[in-house]
């Protein structure tokens, strides 16, 4: 029988080996999913790395713990998933792509132009895919198709969260603290400048920029809003406009525990994204 998502035969003996970099909320969720349900999808764990290795003890079998990230080659992973921090993408993304497909869990890292270009080049040259998980982005593949056809003219992503759901420093952090009574617009402008200011909060916007390379991080507009009246969910609104009066607006409500940075549905979305990572050649692929 053919698996609907992966396209693999259920009797396929060759399993894809998955390396997980980062063992926080997302990393732990993905490792558990792989342990519980990986074989059914033809996936097995190749390694788990975390900056603080003590966190792995007792939950990840010793032989699957990777001590030094630079030793990742020994584990012969087919796909490596970063769910740690944008700096891992910037420092190691290129070497990951030379050896394996690479799913970037922190796409805000790609707002750094050198990193984006370096990773696109490594992917092309090695024939390995740079996967961008859709996360909370609705309609990402439709945006990509519109962009591919040269029809996309403008794209705006608005994200609204309770002030306690932001992890912000500096000026934006101060603005968010002031949003106790009424909603406050924290930022409205190109996504490129916002990513380094709010790296943990705007991955969805960064994914939209990668889905629409004709606009990219300078052309896609991001609007970040703190709203004290949204304790249980995050809102992501997308507005795409194209030629001849074409437009699409979507509004997604993503249930989230009070103060949570990541909405509950985003965890399941990451797992679905991983199931798509079967190797799509040397290119960027929204999954
Ligand atoms: N694409 C999306 O839609 C989306 C959604 C949620 C989270 N994310 C991103 O995925 C990443 C992980 O999210 P999470 O919720 O699991 O976070 P988390 O804080 O729960 O876990 C992060 C893990 O990475 C480690 N880490 C932190 N800083 C590091 C550094 N500088 N170098 C190496 N390791 C470091 C931490 O020790 C921790 O184990 C974050 O960058 C987050 O912004 C993306």
Coordinates of C-alpha atoms and ligand atoms in Angstrom, one line a residue:
X1 CA 0.0 0.0 0.0
X2 CA 1.2 3.5 -0.8
X3 CA 1.4 6.1 2.1
X4 CA -0.8 9.0 1.0
X5 CA 1.6 11.6 2.5
X6 CA 5.0 10.2 1.9
X7 CA 4.4 8.4 -1.4
X8 CA 6.4 5.4 0.0
X9 CA 5.3 1.7 -0.2
X10 CA 4.5 0.3 3.2
X11 CA 7.0 -2.5 2.6
X12 CA 9.8 -0.1 1.7
X13 CA 12.8 -1.4 3.7
X14 CA 15.0 1.7 3.3
X15 CA 14.1 4.0 6.1
X16 CA 14.9 7.7 6.0
X17 CA 17.2 8.7 8.9
X18 CA 16.2 11.9 10.7
X19 CA 18.6 14.1 12.7
X20 CA 17.0 16.5 15.2
X21 CA 19.0 19.6 16.2
X22 CA 17.5 21.1 19.3
X23 CA 15.5 19.5 22.1
X24 CA 13.1 22.1 23.4
X25 CA 9.3 22.0 22.9
X26 CA 9.4 21.2 19.2
X27 CA 12.5 18.9 19.3
X28 CA 10.9 16.8 22.1
X29 CA 7.6 16.6 20.3
X30 CA 9.3 15.5 17.0
X31 CA 11.5 12.9 18.8
X32 CA 8.5 11.4 20.5
X33 CA 6.5 11.3 17.3
X34 CA 9.5 9.6 15.6
X35 CA 9.8 7.1 18.4
X36 CA 6.1 6.3 18.5
X37 CA 5.1 6.6 14.9
X38 CA 8.2 6.9 12.8
X39 CA 8.5 3.4 11.5
X40 CA 5.0 3.4 10.1
X41 CA 6.1 6.4 7.9
X42 CA 9.5 4.9 7.0
X43 CA 11.4 7.2 9.3
X44 CA 13.9 6.5 12.0
X45 CA 16.0 8.7 14.4
X46 CA 19.6 9.1 13.3
X47 CA 20.6 11.5 16.2
X48 CA 19.4 14.1 18.6
X49 CA 21.6 17.0 19.5
X50 CA 21.0 19.7 22.2
X51 CA 23.3 22.5 23.4
X52 CA 22.8 21.2 26.9
X53 CA 23.3 17.5 26.5
X54 CA 22.0 16.8 30.0
X55 CA 18.5 17.4 28.8
X56 CA 18.7 14.2 26.6
X57 CA 19.7 11.9 29.4
X58 CA 16.9 9.5 30.3
X59 CA 14.6 10.3 27.4
X60 CA 16.8 9.8 24.3
X61 CA 18.7 6.4 24.0
X62 CA 22.4 7.0 24.5
X63 CA 23.4 5.7 21.1
X64 CA 21.1 8.3 19.5
X65 CA 22.6 11.3 21.4
X66 CA 25.1 13.3 19.4
X67 CA 27.7 14.9 21.6
X68 CA 29.3 17.3 19.1
X69 CA 27.2 18.8 16.4
X70 CA 30.2 18.9 14.0
X71 CA 30.2 15.0 14.2
X72 CA 26.8 14.8 12.6
X73 CA 28.2 13.2 9.4
X74 CA 29.0 10.0 11.2
X75 CA 25.3 9.5 11.8
X76 CA 24.4 9.4 8.1
X77 CA 21.2 11.3 8.4
X78 CA 19.0 11.7 5.2
X79 CA 17.3 14.8 6.6
X80 CA 18.3 17.1 9.4
X81 CA 15.8 19.3 11.2
X82 CA 16.8 22.4 13.1
X83 CA 14.5 23.3 16.0
X84 CA 16.9 25.2 18.2
X85 CA 17.9 28.8 17.2
X86 CA 18.5 30.8 14.1
X87 CA 22.2 30.9 14.8
X88 CA 22.4 27.1 14.2
X89 CA 21.0 27.7 10.6
X90 CA 23.5 30.4 10.0
X91 CA 26.5 28.5 11.4
X92 CA 25.8 24.9 10.3
X93 CA 23.0 25.0 7.6
X94 CA 25.5 25.0 4.7
X95 CA 27.3 21.9 6.0
X96 CA 24.0 20.1 6.7
X97 CA 22.9 20.7 3.1
X98 CA 26.1 19.3 1.7
X99 CA 25.3 16.0 3.3
X100 CA 21.5 15.8 3.7
X101 CA 18.2 17.5 3.1
X102 CA 17.7 20.2 5.7
X103 CA 14.4 21.5 7.3
X104 CA 14.9 25.0 8.8
X105 CA 12.6 25.2 11.8
X106 CA 13.8 28.8 12.5
X107 CA 13.4 30.4 9.0
X108 CA 13.8 33.9 10.5
X109 CA 17.5 33.0 10.2
X110 CA 17.1 33.5 6.4
X111 CA 16.4 37.2 6.8
X112 CA 20.1 37.5 6.8
X113 CA 20.8 37.7 3.1
X114 CA 24.2 36.0 3.2
X115 CA 22.7 33.0 5.0
X116 CA 19.8 32.8 2.5
X117 CA 22.1 33.0 -0.5
X118 CA 24.6 30.5 1.0
X119 CA 21.9 28.0 1.7
X120 CA 20.2 28.3 -1.7
X121 CA 23.6 27.8 -3.3
X122 CA 24.5 24.8 -1.1
X123 CA 21.2 23.2 -1.9
X124 CA 21.5 23.7 -5.7
X125 CA 25.1 22.4 -5.7
X126 CA 24.5 19.4 -3.5
X127 CA 21.1 18.5 -4.9
X128 CA 19.7 18.4 -1.4
X129 CA 16.4 20.2 -0.5
X130 CA 16.1 23.2 1.7
X131 CA 12.8 22.6 3.4
X132 CA 10.8 25.4 4.9
X133 CA 8.0 24.2 7.2
X134 CA 4.7 26.1 6.7
X135 CA 4.1 26.3 10.5
X136 CA 1.1 28.6 11.0
X137 CA 1.2 29.9 7.4
X138 CA -2.1 29.1 5.6
X139 CA -2.0 28.7 1.8
X140 CA 1.8 28.8 1.5
X141 CA 1.8 26.6 -1.6
X142 CA -0.8 28.8 -3.2
X143 CA 1.3 31.8 -2.6
X144 CA 4.3 30.0 -4.0
X145 CA 2.4 29.0 -7.2
X146 CA 1.2 32.6 -7.6
X147 CA 4.8 33.8 -7.2
X148 CA 6.2 31.1 -9.6
X149 CA 3.7 32.4 -12.2
X150 CA 4.9 36.0 -11.8
X151 CA 1.4 37.0 -10.7
X152 CA 2.0 38.0 -7.0
X153 CA 2.1 41.7 -6.5
X154 CA 1.9 42.2 -2.7
X155 CA 1.8 40.1 0.4
X156 CA 1.1 41.1 4.0
X157 CA 1.2 38.8 7.0
X158 CA -0.3 40.1 10.2
X159 CA 0.3 38.3 13.5
X160 CA -1.7 39.1 16.6
X161 CA -0.9 37.5 20.0
X162 CA -1.4 38.2 23.7
X163 CA 1.4 40.4 25.0
X164 CA 2.6 37.5 27.3
X165 CA 3.1 35.3 24.1
X166 CA 6.0 37.5 22.8
X167 CA 9.6 36.9 23.6
X168 CA 10.9 40.4 22.8
X169 CA 13.7 42.6 24.0
X170 CA 14.4 46.3 23.4
X171 CA 11.9 48.7 22.0
X172 CA 9.4 46.1 20.9
X173 CA 9.5 44.4 24.3
X174 CA 8.7 47.8 25.9
X175 CA 5.8 48.3 23.5
X176 CA 4.4 44.8 24.2
X177 CA 4.5 45.5 28.0
X178 CA 2.4 48.6 27.4
X179 CA -0.4 46.5 25.7
X180 CA -2.1 45.5 29.0
X181 CA -5.4 47.4 28.3
X182 CA -5.6 47.7 24.5
X183 CA -4.0 46.4 21.3
X184 CA -0.7 47.9 20.3
X185 CA 0.9 47.7 16.8
X186 CA 4.5 46.7 17.6
X187 CA 5.8 46.7 14.0
X188 CA 4.5 47.4 10.5
X189 CA 7.0 47.2 7.7
X190 CA 9.3 44.9 5.7
X191 CA 9.8 41.4 7.3
X192 CA 13.6 41.6 6.9
X193 CA 14.0 44.2 9.6
X194 CA 11.5 42.5 12.0
X195 CA 13.2 39.1 12.0
X196 CA 16.2 40.0 14.1
X197 CA 14.0 42.0 16.5
X198 CA 11.5 39.1 17.1
X199 CA 13.3 35.9 15.9
X200 CA 11.0 33.5 17.9
X201 CA 7.7 35.2 17.0
X202 CA 7.7 35.8 13.3
X203 CA 8.8 32.4 11.7
X204 CA 5.4 32.4 9.9
X205 CA 6.3 35.7 8.2
X206 CA 9.7 34.4 7.3
X207 CA 8.1 31.3 5.7
X208 CA 5.9 33.6 3.6
X209 CA 9.0 35.4 2.4
X210 CA 10.5 32.1 1.3
X211 CA 7.3 31.1 -0.4
X212 CA 7.3 34.4 -2.4
X213 CA 10.9 34.9 -3.5
X214 CA 10.0 37.6 -6.1
X215 CA 9.0 39.8 -3.1
X216 CA 11.4 38.3 -0.5
X217 CA 12.2 39.6 2.9
X218 CA 12.2 43.2 1.7
X219 CA 9.0 43.0 -0.3
X220 CA 6.7 41.0 2.1
X221 CA 5.2 43.3 4.7
X222 CA 4.8 42.1 8.3
X223 CA 2.6 43.6 11.0
X224 CA 3.0 42.4 14.6
X225 CA 0.3 43.3 17.1
X226 CA 0.0 42.7 20.8
X227 CA -3.7 42.2 21.9
X228 CA -4.6 41.7 25.6
X229 CA -8.0 40.3 24.5
X230 CA -6.5 37.2 22.9
X231 CA -5.6 34.9 25.9
X232 CA -6.3 31.5 24.2
X233 CA -5.2 31.8 20.6
X234 CA -3.0 33.5 18.1
X235 CA -4.3 35.1 14.9
X236 CA -2.4 35.0 11.6
X237 CA -3.9 37.0 8.7
X238 CA -2.6 36.8 5.2
X239 CA -3.4 39.2 2.4
X240 CA -2.1 38.4 -1.1
X241 CA -2.8 40.6 -4.1
X242 CA -2.1 39.8 -7.7
X243 CA -2.7 41.2 -11.2
X244 CA -6.1 42.3 -12.5
X245 CA -7.7 42.9 -9.1
X246 CA -7.0 39.4 -7.8
X247 CA -6.9 39.2 -4.0
X248 CA -7.1 36.5 -1.2
X249 CA -7.4 37.2 2.5
X250 CA -7.3 34.5 5.1
X251 CA -7.6 34.6 8.9
X252 CA -6.3 31.7 11.0
X253 CA -7.0 31.2 14.7
X254 CA -4.4 29.1 16.3
X255 CA -5.3 27.8 19.8
X256 CA -2.4 28.5 22.2
X257 CA -2.0 28.2 26.0
X258 CA -1.8 31.5 27.7
X259 CA 1.8 32.8 27.3
X260 CA 2.8 30.1 24.8
X261 CA 4.9 31.4 21.9
X262 CA 3.9 28.4 19.6
X263 CA 0.3 27.6 18.9
X264 CA -0.8 24.0 19.5
X265 CA -1.7 23.3 15.9
X266 CA 1.9 24.3 14.9
X267 CA 3.3 21.1 16.5
X268 CA 1.2 18.8 14.4
X269 CA 2.0 21.0 11.3
X270 CA 5.7 20.4 11.9
X271 CA 5.2 16.6 12.0
X272 CA 3.2 16.8 8.7
X273 CA 6.0 18.9 7.3
X274 CA 8.6 16.3 8.3
X275 CA 6.6 13.6 6.5
X276 CA 6.9 15.6 3.3
X277 CA 10.7 15.8 3.5
X278 CA 11.4 12.8 1.1
X279 CA 14.0 14.6 -1.0
X280 CA 12.9 17.1 -3.7
X281 CA 16.3 17.8 -5.2
X282 CA 18.4 20.9 -5.0
X283 CA 15.8 23.6 -4.4
X284 CA 13.8 25.4 -1.7
X285 CA 10.5 23.5 -0.9
X286 CA 7.7 24.7 1.3
X287 CA 6.5 21.7 3.3
Ligands
LIG1 N1 8.6 27.7 11.9 C1 7.7 27.9 12.8 O1 6.6 28.2 12.5 C2 8.2 27.8 14.3 C3 7.2 27.6 15.3 C4 7.7 27.5 16.6 C5 9.0 27.7 16.8 N2 9.9 27.9 15.8 C6 11.4 28.0 16.1 O2 11.9 26.8 16.3 C7 13.0 26.9 17.3 C8 12.7 25.9 18.5 O3 11.4 26.3 19.1 P1 11.0 25.7 20.4 O4 9.6 26.1 20.7 O5 11.2 24.2 20.5 O6 12.0 26.4 21.4 P2 12.5 26.0 22.9 O7 13.0 27.3 23.5 O8 11.5 25.2 23.6 O9 13.8 25.1 22.5 C9 14.9 25.6 21.9 C10 16.0 24.6 22.1 O10 17.2 25.0 21.5 C11 18.3 25.3 22.4 N3 18.9 26.5 22.1 C12 18.5 27.8 22.4 N4 19.4 28.7 22.0 C13 20.4 28.0 21.4 C14 21.6 28.4 20.7 N5 21.9 29.7 20.7 N6 22.3 27.4 20.2 C15 22.0 26.1 20.3 N7 20.9 25.7 20.9 C16 20.1 26.7 21.5 C17 17.6 25.3 23.8 O11 18.6 24.7 24.7 C18 16.4 24.4 23.6 O12 16.7 23.0 23.8 C19 13.0 28.3 17.7 O13 14.0 29.0 17.0 C20 11.7 28.9 17.3 O14 11.7 30.2 17.0 C21 9.5 27.9 14.6

